[in-house]
XYZ file of C-alpha atoms in Angstrom:
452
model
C 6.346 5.017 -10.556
C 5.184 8.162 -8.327
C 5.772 11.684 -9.389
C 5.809 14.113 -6.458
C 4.819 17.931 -7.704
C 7.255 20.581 -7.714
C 7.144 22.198 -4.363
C 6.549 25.846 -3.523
C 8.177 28.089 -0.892
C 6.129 30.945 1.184
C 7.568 33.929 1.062
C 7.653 35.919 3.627
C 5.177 38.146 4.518
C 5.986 41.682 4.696
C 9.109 44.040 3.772
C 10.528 43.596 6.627
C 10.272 40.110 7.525
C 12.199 39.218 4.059
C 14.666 41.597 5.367
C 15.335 39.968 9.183
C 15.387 35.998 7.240
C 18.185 37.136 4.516
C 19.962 38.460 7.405
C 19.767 35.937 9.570
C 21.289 33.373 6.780
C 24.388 35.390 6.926
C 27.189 33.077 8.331
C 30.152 33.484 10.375
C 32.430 35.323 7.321
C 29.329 37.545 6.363
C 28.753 38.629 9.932
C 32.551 38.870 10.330
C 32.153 41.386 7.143
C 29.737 43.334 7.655
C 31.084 43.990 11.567
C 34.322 44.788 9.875
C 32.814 47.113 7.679
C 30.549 49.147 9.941
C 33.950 49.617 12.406
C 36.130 50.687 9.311
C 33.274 52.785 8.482
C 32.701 54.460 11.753
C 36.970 55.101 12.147
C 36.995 56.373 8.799
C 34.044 58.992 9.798
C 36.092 59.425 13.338
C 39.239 60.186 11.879
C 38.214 61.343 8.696
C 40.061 58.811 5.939
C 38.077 58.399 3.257
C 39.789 55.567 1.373
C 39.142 53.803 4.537
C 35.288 54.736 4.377
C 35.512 53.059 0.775
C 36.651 49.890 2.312
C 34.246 49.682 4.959
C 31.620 50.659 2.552
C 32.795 47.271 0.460
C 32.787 45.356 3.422
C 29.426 46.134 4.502
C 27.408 46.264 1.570
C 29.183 42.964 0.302
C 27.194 40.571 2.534
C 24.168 42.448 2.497
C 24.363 42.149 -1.353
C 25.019 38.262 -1.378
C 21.908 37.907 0.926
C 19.510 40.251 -1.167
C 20.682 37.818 -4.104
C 20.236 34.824 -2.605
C 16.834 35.336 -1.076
C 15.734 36.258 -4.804
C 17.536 33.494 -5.975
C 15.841 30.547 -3.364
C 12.253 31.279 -4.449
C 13.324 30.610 -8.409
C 14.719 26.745 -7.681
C 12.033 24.062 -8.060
C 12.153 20.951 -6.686
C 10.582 17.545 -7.073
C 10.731 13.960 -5.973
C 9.380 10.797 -8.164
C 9.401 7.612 -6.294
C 10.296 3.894 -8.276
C 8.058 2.460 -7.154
C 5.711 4.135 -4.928
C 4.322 0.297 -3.581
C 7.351 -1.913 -2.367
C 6.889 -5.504 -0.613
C 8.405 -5.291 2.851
C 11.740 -6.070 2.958
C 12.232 -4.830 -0.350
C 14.414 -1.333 -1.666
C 12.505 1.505 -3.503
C 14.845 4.436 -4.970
C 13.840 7.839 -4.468
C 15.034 10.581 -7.427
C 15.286 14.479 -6.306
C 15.931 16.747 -8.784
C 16.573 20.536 -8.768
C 15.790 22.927 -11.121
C 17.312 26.544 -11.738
C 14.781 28.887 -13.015
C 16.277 32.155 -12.636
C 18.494 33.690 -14.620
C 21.671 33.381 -12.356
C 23.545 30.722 -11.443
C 23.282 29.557 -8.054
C 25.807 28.665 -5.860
C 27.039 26.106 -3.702
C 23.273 23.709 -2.783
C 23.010 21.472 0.004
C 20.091 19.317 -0.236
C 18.386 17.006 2.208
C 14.904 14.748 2.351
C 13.425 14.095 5.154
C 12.090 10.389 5.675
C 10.842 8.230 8.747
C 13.542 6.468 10.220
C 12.863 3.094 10.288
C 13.241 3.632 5.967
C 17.066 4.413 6.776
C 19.203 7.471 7.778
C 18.229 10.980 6.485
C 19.848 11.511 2.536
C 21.944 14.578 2.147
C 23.651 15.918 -0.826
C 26.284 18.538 -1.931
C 25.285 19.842 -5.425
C 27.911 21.983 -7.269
C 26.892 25.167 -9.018
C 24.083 24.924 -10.932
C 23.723 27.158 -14.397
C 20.840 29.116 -15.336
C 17.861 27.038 -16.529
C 20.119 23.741 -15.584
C 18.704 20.943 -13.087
C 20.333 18.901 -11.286
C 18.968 14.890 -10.115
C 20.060 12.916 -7.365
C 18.704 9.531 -5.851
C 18.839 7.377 -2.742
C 17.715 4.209 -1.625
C 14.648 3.099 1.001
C 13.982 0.125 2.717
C 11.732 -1.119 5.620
C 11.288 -4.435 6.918
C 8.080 -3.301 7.954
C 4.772 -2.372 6.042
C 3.193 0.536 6.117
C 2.690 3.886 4.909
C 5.245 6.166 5.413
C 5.231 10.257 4.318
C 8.599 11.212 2.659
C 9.234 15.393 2.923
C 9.582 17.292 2.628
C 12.163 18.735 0.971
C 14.915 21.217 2.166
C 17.495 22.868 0.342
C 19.901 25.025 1.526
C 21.248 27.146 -0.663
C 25.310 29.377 -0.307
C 26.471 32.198 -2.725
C 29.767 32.209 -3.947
C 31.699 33.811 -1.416
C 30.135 32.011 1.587
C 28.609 35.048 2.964
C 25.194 33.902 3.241
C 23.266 30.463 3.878
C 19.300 30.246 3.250
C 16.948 27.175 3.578
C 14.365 26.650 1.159
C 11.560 24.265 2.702
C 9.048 22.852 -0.021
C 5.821 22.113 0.513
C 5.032 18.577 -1.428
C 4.925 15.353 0.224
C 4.869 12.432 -1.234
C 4.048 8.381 0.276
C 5.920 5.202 0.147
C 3.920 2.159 1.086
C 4.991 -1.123 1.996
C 3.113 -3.577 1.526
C 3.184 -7.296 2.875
C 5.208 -9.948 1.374
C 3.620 -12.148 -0.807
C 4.606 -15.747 -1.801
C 3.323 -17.386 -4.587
C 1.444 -20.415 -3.864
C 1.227 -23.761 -5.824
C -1.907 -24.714 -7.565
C -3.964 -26.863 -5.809
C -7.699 -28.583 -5.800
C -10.272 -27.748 -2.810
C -13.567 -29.328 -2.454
C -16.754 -27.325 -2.185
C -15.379 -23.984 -3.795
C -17.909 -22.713 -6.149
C -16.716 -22.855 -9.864
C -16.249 -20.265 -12.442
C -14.235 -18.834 -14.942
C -10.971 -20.462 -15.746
C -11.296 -22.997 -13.268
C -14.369 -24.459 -14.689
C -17.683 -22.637 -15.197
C -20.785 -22.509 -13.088
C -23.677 -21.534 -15.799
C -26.995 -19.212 -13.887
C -29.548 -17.938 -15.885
C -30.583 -14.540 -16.860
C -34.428 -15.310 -16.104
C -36.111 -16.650 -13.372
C -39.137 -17.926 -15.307
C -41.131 -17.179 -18.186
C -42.462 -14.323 -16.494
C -39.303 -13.003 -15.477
C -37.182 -12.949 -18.727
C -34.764 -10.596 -19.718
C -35.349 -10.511 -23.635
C -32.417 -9.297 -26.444
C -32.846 -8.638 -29.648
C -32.618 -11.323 -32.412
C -29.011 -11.589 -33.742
C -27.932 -14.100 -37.134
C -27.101 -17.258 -36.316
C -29.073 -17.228 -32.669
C -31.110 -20.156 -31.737
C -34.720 -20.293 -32.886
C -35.578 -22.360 -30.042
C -34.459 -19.364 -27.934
C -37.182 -17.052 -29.665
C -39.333 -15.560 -26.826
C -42.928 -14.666 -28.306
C -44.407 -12.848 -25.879
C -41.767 -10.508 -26.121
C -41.718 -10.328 -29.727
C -45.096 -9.487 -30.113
C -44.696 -6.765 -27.703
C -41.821 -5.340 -29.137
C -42.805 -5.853 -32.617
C -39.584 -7.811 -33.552
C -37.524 -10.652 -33.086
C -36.824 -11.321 -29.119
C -34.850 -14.200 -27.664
C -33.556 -15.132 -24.416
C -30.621 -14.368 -22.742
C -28.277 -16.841 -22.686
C -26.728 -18.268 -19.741
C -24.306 -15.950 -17.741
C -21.046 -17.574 -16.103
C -20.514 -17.074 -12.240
C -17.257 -16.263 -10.848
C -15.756 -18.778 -8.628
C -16.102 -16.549 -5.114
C -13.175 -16.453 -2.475
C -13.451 -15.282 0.993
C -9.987 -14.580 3.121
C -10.882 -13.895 6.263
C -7.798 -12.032 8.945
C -8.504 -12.087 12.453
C -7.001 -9.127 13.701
C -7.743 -9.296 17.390
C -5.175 -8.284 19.357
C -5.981 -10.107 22.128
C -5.150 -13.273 19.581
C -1.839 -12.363 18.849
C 1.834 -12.091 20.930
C 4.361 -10.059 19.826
C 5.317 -7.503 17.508
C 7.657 -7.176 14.599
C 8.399 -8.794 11.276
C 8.419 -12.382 12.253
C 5.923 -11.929 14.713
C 2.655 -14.033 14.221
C 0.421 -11.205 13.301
C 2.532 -10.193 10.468
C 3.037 -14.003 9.159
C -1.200 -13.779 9.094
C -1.307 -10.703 6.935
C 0.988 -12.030 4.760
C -0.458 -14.885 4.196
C -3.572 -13.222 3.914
C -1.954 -11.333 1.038
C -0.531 -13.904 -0.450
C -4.013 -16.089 -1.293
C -5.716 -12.764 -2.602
C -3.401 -12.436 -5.116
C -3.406 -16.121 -5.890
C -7.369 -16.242 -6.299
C -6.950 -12.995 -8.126
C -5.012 -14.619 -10.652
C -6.962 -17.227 -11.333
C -9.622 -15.343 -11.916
C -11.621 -15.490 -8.453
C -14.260 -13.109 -7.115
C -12.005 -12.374 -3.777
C -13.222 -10.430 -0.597
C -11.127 -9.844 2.439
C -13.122 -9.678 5.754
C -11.810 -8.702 9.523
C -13.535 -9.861 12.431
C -15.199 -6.726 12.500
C -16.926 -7.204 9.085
C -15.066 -4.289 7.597
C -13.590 -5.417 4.249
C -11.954 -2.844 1.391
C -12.759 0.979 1.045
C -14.280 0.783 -2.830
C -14.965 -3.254 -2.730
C -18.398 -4.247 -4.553
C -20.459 -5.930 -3.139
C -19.439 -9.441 -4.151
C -15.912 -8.357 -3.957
C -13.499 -7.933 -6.630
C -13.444 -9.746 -9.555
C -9.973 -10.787 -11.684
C -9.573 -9.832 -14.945
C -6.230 -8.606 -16.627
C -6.011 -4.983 -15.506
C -9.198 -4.873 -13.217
C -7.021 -7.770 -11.650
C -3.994 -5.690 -10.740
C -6.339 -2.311 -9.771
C -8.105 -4.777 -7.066
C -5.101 -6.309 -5.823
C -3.069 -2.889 -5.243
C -6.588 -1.452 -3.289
C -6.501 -4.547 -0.871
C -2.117 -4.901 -0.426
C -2.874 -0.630 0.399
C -5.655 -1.763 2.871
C -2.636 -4.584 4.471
C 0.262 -2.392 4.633
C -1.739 -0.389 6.758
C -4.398 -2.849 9.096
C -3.260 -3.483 12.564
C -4.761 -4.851 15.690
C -8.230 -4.012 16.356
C -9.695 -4.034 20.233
C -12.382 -6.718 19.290
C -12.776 -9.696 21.705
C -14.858 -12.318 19.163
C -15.516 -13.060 15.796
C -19.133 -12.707 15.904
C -19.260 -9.856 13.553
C -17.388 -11.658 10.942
C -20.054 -14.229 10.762
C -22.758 -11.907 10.587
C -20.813 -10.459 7.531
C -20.686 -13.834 5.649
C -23.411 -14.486 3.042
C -25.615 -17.821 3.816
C -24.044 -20.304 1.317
C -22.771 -18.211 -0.742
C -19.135 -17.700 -0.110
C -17.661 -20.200 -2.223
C -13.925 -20.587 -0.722
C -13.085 -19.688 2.482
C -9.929 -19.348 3.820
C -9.335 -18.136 7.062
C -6.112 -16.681 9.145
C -6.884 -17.034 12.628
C -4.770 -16.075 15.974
C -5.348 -17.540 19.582
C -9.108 -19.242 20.004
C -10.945 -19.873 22.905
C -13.644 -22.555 23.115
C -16.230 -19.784 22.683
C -14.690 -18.103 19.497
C -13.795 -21.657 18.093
C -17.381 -22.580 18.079
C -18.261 -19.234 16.366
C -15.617 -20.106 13.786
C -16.842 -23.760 13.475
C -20.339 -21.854 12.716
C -18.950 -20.202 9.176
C -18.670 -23.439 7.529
C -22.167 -23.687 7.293
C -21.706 -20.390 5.243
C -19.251 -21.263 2.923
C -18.576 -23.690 0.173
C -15.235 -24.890 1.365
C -13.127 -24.024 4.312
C -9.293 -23.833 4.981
C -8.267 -22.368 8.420
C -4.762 -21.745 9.591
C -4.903 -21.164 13.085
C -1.645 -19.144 14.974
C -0.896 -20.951 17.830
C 0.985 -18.421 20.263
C 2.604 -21.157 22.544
C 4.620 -22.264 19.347
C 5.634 -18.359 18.187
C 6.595 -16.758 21.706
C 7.256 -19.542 24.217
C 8.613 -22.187 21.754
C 5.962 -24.813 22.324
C 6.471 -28.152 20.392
C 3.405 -28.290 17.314
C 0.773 -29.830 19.028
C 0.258 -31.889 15.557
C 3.794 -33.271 16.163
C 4.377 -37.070 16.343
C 2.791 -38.012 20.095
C 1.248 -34.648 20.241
C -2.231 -34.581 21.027
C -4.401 -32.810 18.549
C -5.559 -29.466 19.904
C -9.061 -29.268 20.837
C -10.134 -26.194 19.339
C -8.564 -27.620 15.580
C -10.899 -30.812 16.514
C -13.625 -28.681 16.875
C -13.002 -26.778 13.480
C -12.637 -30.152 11.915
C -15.525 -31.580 12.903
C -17.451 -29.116 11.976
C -15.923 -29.620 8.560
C -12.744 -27.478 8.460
C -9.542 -27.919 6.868
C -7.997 -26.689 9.838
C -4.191 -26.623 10.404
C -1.381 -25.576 13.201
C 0.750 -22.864 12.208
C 4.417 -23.394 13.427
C 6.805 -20.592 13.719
C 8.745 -19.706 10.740
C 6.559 -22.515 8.896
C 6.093 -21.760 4.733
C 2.468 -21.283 3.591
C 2.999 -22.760 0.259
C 3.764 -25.936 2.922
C 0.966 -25.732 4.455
C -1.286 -24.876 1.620
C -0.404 -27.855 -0.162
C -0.440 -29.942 2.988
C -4.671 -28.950 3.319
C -4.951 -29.592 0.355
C -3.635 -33.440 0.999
C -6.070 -33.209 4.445
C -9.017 -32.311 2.253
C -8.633 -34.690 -0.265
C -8.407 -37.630 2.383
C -11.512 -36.956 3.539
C -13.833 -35.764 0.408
C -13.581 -36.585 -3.144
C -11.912 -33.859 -5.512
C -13.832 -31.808 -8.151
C -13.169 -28.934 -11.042
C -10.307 -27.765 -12.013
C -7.080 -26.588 -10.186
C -7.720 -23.695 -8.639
């Protein structure tokens, strides 16, 4: 839940400028009185009736009061907005909550308030608020949705506010922002086994040790119940006390998602296009791995990854796990196409053998990039591709893994270089075809570990 600060009006610079904006908020019946009065006024002087110089007096001075009032009044009404939440999945409704507070000591009169949002997040709100008492707030709320992710500014805020006799109308304009950001859809995926994926915690543990030799331990001191065996007396006599060993430290299972975001690779646009079904899905295994307590990175073709990611990426673990997982659905809602032609970059950014899983979201491939791509297994531990085929998203193709179909060269080529590699059909369900490489990798190599 978002909390946008209370926004702040300018004033106007100047005597005179506050002057010329609280006249012109007078409205049709305050111009209409105030021309009234100055004519009853000037007949009165002409013709010398004074009780019709008192009238045109009142006239006059009654909409130039109401506007000196009211421009006091609009620069002692705070507003805010808090947004529930501020991170939506696309497709999904956030609710927005205004609320106005009174901080003068007069009531105010009639308010008018309006938001101003993007407008693919729906038409522009707009309220009527009734008087509200000194000191007294007032909360509203309206609905957003977008089929599309991104990051979109909401503000700001306008109110308009009328005294009581309709004499004068002033805008108040505030100065706080605040940001909604869809993210991509995510859908949960089914457990299932991979080959070659280093192992670590919760899905069985890879052990590494803290030294490298006996000239390269990292000593501790000597706590009850620790292994004698583990004594180290080198250290011990240097130290002057009881020294053992480190023991063993667990290694994260790693993950790797790699999203091609060429747009040369990709046809069409919008949110069942094939470039959005490949950021989904590349959200969608992140948060799975996170879950399960991976070590996940996220890679382009350029090599860029997260803003703040380590080194080794992020790790899951309760809280750490959610943190890492809102930084990298942020860096999705807002990645788009990028004018790279290869994926050349992205394999200079994988580590030699040290990837663990990789899983990779590929669009269009030429022979060229395909043997690039066929490259990265040599850099990785295990390796799922699911490659966007744009004759079967724009033109309608028939799956060239279909019954007769011939198997596309470029998958052959990923395969034989040891790929799970599989055709993505329009509209097709990625828990599907998760599950279905997992059945292609366990025809061809035996099964290990745990569930991932």
């Amino acid at each position: 839940m978002s909390a946008g600060g209370t926004g702040q009006a300018e004033p106007d610079r100047g005597e005179a400028g506050g002057v010329r904006t609280a006249l012109a908020g007078l409205t049709t019946r305050g111009r209409s009185f105030l021309a009234a009065g100055i004519a009853a006024s000037i007949c009165a002087y002409v013709l010398g009736q004074e009780d019709l110089l008192r009238v045109g007096l009142l006239l006059a001075v009654l909409p130039l009061l109401c506007a000196t009032v009211l421009y006091r009044t609009r620069y002692r009404v705070a507003g805010s907005r808090r947004l529930s939440p501020a991170r939506v999945p696309a497709g999904s409704e956030a609710r927005v909550h205004l609320r106005v507070d009174n901080v003068s000591r007069l009531p105010t009169g009639l308010l008018m308030l309006q938001d101003r949002v993007p407008y693919v997040l729906g038409p522009r709100p707009r309220f009527v608020l009734d008087r509200v008492e000194p000191g007294g707030r007032r909360e509203v709320s309206y609905r957003v949705r977008s089929d599309l992710r991104g990051r979109y500014p909401l503000g700001p805020l306008q109110l308009r506010l009328t005294d009581p006799f309709g004499m004068c109308e002033l805008t108040r304009a505030f100065s706080t922002f605040d940001s909604l950001t869809v993210i991509p859809r995510v859908e949960p995926l089914s457990p299932v086994r991979f080959s070659g994926e280093a192992k670590g915690y919760g899905d069985g543990r890879q052990r590494s040790l803290a030294l490298a030799g006996e000239d390269d331990v990292i000593p501790r001191g000597y706590r009850y119940g620790d292994d004698l065996r583990r004594v180290h007396w080198r250290s011990t006599a240097r130290y002057g006390e009881l020294m053992v060993r480190r023991e063993e430290q667990p290694r994260r299972s790693r993950c790797t998602v790699l999203l091609d975001t060429r747009g040369i690779g990709y046809e069409g646009a919008g949110p069942d296009s094939a470039f959005e079904w490949a950021v989904s899905g590349t959200a969608s295994v992140l948060v799975h791995m996170l879950e399960r307590g991976f070590t996940v990175r996220l890679l382009t073709e350029n090599g860029s990854s997260v803003p703040g990611e380590g080194a080794d990426g992020f790790a899951g673990a309760g809280q750490d796990s959610a943190d890492a997982a809102g930084l990298m659905m942020d860096t999705l809602a807002v990645i788009d196409h990028s004018d790279g032609t290869n994926l050349s970059r992205a394999y200079d950014g994988l580590r030699g053998g040290n990837e663990g899983l990789l899983v990779a979201f590929l669009g269009d491939l030429d022979e060229e990039q395909a043997a690039v791509v066929a490259k990265m297994r040599q850099r990785s531990g295990g390796a799922v591709a699911f490659v966007l085929d744009p004759d079967t998203w724009v033109r309608e193709a028939t799956d060239v893994r279909g019954p007769g179909g011939r198997p596309d060269e470029r998958l052959r080529m990923l395969r034989e270089a040891g790929w799970t590699a599989l055709s993505v059909p329009r509209g097709a369900s990625l828990n599907d075809l998760w599950r279905q490489a997992d059945r292609d990798r366990s025809g061809l190599t035996a099964v290990s570990g745990e569930a991932l």
